[in-house]
PDB file of C-alpha atoms in Angstrom:
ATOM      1  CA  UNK A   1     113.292  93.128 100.033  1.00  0.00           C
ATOM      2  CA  UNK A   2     110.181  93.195  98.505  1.00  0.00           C
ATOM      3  CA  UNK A   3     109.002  95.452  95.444  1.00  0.00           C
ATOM      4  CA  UNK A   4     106.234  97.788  97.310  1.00  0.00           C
ATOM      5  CA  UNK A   5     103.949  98.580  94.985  1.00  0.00           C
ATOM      6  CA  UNK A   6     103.099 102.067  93.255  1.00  0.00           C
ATOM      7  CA  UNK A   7      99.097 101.617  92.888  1.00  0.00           C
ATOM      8  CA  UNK A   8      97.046 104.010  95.128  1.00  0.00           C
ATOM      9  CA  UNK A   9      93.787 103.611  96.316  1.00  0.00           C
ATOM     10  CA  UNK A  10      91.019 106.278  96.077  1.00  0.00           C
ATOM     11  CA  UNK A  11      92.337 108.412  98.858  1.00  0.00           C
ATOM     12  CA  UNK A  12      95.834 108.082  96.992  1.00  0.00           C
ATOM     13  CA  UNK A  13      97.924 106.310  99.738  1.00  0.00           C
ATOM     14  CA  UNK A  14      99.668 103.156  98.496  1.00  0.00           C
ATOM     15  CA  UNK A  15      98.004 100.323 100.399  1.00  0.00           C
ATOM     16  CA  UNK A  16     100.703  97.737 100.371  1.00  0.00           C
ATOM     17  CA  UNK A  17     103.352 100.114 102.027  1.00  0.00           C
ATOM     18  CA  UNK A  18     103.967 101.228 105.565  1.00  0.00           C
ATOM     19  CA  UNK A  19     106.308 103.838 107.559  1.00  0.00           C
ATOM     20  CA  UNK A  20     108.381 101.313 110.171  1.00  0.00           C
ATOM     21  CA  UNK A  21     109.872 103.654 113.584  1.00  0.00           C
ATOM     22  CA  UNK A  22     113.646 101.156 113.571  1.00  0.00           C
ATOM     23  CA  UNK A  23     113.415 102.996 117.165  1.00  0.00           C
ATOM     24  CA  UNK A  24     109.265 102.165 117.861  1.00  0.00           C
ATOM     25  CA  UNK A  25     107.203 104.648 118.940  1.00  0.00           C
ATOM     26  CA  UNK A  26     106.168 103.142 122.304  1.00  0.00           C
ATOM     27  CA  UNK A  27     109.950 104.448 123.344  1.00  0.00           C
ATOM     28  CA  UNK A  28     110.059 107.755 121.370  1.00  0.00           C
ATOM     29  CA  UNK A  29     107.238 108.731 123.362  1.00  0.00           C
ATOM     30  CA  UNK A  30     108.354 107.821 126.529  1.00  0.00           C
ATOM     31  CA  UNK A  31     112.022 108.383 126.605  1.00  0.00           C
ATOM     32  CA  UNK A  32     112.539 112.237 126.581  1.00  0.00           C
ATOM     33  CA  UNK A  33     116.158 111.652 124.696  1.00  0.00           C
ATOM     34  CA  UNK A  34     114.437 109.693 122.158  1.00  0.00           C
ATOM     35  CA  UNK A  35     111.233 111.853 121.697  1.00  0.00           C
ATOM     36  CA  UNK A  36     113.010 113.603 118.205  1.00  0.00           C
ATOM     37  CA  UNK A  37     112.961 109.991 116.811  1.00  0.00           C
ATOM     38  CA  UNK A  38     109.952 109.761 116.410  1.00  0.00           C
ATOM     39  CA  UNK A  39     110.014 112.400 113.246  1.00  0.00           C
ATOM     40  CA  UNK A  40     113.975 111.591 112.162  1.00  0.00           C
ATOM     41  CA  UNK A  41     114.380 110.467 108.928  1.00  0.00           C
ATOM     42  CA  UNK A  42     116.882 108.147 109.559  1.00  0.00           C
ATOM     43  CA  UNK A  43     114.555 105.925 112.166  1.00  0.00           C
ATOM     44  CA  UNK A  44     112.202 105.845 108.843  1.00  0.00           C
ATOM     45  CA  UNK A  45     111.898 103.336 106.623  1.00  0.00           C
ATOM     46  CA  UNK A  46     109.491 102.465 104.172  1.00  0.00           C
ATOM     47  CA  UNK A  47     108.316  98.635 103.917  1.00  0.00           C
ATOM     48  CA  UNK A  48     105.677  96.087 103.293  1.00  0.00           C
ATOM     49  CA  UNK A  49     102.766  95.319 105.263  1.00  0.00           C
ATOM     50  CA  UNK A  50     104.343  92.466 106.450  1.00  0.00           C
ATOM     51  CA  UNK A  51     101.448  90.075 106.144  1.00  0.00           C
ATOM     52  CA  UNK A  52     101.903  86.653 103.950  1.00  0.00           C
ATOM     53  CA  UNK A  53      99.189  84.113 104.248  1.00  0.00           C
ATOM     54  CA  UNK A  54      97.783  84.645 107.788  1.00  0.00           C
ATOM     55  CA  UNK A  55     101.573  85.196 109.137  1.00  0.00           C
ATOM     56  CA  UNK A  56     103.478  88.075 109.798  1.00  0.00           C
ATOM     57  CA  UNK A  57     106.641  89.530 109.256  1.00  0.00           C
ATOM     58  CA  UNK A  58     108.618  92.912 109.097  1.00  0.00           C
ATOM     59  CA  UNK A  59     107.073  95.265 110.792  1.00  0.00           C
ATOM     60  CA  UNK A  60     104.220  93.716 111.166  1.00  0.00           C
ATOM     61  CA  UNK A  61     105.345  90.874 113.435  1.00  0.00           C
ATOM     62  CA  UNK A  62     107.587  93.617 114.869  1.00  0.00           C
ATOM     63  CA  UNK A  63     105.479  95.774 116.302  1.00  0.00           C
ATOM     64  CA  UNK A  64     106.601  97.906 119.146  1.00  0.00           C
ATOM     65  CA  UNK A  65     109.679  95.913 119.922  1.00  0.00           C
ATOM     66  CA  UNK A  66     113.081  97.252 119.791  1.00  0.00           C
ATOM     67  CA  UNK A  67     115.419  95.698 117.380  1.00  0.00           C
ATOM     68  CA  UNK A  68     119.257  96.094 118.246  1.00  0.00           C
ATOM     69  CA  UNK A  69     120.364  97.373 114.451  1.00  0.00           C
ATOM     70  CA  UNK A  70     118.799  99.965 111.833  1.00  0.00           C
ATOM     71  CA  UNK A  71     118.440  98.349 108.699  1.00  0.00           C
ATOM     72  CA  UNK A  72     119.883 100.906 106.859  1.00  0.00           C
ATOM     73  CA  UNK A  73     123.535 100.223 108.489  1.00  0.00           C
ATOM     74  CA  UNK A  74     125.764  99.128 105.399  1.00  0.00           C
ATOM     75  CA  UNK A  75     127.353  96.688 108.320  1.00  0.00           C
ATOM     76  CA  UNK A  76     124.104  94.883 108.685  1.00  0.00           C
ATOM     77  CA  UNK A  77     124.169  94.215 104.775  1.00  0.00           C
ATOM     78  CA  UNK A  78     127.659  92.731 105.057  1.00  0.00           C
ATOM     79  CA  UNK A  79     127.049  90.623 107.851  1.00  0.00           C
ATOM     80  CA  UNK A  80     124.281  88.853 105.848  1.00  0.00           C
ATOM     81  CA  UNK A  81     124.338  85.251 105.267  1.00  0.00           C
ATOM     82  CA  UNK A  82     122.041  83.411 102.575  1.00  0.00           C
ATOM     83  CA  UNK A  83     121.223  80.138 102.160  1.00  0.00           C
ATOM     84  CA  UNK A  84     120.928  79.254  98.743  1.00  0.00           C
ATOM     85  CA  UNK A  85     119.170  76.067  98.908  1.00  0.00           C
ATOM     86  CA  UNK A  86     116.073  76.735 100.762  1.00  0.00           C
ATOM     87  CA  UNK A  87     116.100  80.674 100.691  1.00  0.00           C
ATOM     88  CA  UNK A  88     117.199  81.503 104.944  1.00  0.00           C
ATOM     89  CA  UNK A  89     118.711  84.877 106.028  1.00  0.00           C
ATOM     90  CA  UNK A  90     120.828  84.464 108.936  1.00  0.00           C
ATOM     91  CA  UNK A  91     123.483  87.347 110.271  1.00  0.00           C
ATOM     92  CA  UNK A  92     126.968  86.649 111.887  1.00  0.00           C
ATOM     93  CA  UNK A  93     126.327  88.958 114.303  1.00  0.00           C
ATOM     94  CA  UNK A  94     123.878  86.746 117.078  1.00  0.00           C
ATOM     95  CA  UNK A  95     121.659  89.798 117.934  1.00  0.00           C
ATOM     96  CA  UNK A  96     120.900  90.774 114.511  1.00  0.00           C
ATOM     97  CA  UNK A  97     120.349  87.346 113.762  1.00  0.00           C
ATOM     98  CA  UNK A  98     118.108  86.986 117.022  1.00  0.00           C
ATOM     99  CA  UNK A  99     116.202  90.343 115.863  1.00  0.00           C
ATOM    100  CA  UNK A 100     116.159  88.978 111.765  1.00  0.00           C
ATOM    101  CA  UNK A 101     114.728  85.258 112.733  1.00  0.00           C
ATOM    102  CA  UNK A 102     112.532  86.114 115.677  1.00  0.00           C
ATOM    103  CA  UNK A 103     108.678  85.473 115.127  1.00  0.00           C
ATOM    104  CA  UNK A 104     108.076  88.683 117.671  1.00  0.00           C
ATOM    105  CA  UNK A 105     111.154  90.668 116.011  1.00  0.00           C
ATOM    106  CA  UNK A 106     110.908  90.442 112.286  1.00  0.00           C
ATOM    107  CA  UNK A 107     110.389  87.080 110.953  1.00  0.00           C
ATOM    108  CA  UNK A 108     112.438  87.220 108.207  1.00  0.00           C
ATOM    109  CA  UNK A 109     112.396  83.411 107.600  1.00  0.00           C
ATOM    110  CA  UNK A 110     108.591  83.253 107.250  1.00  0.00           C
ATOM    111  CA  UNK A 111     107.835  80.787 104.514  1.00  0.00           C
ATOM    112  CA  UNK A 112     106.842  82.930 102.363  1.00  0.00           C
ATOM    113  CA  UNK A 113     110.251  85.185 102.212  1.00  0.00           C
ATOM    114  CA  UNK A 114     112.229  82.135 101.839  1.00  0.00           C
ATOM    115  CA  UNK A 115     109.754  81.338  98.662  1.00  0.00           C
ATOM    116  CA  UNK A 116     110.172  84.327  97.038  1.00  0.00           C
ATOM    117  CA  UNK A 117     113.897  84.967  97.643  1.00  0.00           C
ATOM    118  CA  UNK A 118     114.435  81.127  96.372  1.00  0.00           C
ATOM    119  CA  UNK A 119     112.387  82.128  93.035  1.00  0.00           C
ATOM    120  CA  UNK A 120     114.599  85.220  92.732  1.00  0.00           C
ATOM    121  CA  UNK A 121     117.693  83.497  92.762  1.00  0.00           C
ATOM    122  CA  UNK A 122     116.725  80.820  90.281  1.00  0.00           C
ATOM    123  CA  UNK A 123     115.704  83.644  88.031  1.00  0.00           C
ATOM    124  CA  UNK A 124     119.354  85.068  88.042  1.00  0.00           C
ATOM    125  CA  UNK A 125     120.534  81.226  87.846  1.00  0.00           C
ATOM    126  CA  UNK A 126     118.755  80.826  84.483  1.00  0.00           C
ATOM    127  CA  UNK A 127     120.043  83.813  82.874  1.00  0.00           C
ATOM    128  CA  UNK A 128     123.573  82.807  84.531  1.00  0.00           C
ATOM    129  CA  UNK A 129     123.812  79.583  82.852  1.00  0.00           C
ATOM    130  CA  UNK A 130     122.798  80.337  79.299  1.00  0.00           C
ATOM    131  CA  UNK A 131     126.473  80.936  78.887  1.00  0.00           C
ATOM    132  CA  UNK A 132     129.476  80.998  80.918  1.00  0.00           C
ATOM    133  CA  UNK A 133     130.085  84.559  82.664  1.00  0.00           C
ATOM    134  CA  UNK A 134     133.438  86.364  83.129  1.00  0.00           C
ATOM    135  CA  UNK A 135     135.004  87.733  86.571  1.00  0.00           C
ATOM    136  CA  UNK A 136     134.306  91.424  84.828  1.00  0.00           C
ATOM    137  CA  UNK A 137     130.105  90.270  83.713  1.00  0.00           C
ATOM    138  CA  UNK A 138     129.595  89.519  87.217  1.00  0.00           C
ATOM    139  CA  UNK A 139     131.471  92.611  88.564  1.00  0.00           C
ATOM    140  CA  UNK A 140     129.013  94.559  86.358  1.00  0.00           C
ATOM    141  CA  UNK A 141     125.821  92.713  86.940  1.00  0.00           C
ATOM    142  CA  UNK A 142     126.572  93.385  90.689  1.00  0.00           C
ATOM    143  CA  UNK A 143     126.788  97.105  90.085  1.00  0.00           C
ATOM    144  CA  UNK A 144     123.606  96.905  87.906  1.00  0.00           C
ATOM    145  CA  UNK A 145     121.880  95.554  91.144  1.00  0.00           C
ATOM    146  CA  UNK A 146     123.570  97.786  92.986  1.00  0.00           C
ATOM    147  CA  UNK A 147     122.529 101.021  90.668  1.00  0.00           C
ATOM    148  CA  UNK A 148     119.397  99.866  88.903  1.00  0.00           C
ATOM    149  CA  UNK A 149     116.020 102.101  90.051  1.00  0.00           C
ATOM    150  CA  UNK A 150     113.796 100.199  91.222  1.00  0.00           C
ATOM    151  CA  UNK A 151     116.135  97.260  92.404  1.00  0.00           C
ATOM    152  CA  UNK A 152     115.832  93.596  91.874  1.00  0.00           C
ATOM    153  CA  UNK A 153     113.172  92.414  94.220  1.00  0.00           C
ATOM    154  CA  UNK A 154     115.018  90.247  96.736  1.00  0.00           C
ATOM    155  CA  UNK A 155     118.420  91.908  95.518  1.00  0.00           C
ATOM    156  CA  UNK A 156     120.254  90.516  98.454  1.00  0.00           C
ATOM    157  CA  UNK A 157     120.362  87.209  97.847  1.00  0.00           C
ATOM    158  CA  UNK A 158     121.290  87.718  94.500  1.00  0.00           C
ATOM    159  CA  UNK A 159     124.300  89.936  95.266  1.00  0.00           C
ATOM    160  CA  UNK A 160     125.254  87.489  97.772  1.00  0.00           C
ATOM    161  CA  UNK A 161     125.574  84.622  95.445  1.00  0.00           C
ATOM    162  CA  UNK A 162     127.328  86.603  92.506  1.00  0.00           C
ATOM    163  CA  UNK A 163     129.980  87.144  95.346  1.00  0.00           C
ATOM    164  CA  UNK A 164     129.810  83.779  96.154  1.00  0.00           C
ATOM    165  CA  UNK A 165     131.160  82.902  92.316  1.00  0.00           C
ATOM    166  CA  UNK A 166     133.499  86.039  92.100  1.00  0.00           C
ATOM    167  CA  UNK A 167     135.309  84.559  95.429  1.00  0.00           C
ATOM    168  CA  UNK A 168     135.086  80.671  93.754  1.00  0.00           C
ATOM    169  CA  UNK A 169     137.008  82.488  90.662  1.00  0.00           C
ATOM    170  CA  UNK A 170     139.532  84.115  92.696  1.00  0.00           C
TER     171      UNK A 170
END
């Protein structure tokens, strides 16, 4: 979840951006069923170059493996898990979670993610404590980050601890 940039180099392409295949490639090509994928929008999805400090992650550390959910499946959102200390994403469901956490799937508890989605949620922490929020302030700051264009980098951590305190209110 993070912010790809807008800058373009001479040629006009955005550098830090990439088109990820959910379904890779290496099987579009190969299965004749699958050959279509290759060009369907919904097995496209734009994201980072998945390269912190020497590591990879995303799509990077993906590469032509097959993952067993498309990231754009609202149930994959839901069945996201945060830990708010030190920044982890983990999934309920233990194939998502294998293909989430895997250094040869997507890495998605690289050191570097788990930095940044840390920072992000003690950004929303400081502007939560300057005063005491209500059930319906949190209801609408979860529709902002739900509605807002472009979103809140690392917006899923942040939803998922707003919902957090709207089920500790309940």
């Amino acid at each position: 979840m993070k912010r790809i940039g807008r800058d373009r180099n001479e040629k006009g392409y955005c550098d830090d951006v990439t088109i990820e295949h959910v379904v890779p490639r290496a099987y579009t090509k190969t299965i004749p069923e699958m050959e279509m994928m290759e060009i369907d929008y919904s097995n496209l999805v734009a994201v980072c170059t998945g390269n912190s400090n020497g590591m990879t992650h995303c799509d990077t550390s993906k590469e032509d493996n097959l993952i067993s959910f498309n990231p754009c499946n609202s149930a994959v959102e839901a069945s996201i898990k945060y830990g708010l200390k030190d920044g982890t994403i983990s999934s309920s469901n233990e194939s998502w979670d294998d293909d989430l956490n895997s250094q040869s799937k997507l890495n998605l508890n690289h050191p570097t993610l788990k930095t940044n989605r840390k920072a992000a949620l003690k950004g929303l922490i400081r502007v939560l404590d300057k005063k005491k929020w209500s059930r319906t302030q949190l209801e609408r700051r979860i529709d902002q980050l739900d509605n807002n264009q472009p979103k809140a980098e690392y917006v899923g951590i942040l939803k998922y601890f707003i919902n957090k305190k709207l089920s500790s209110l309940r």
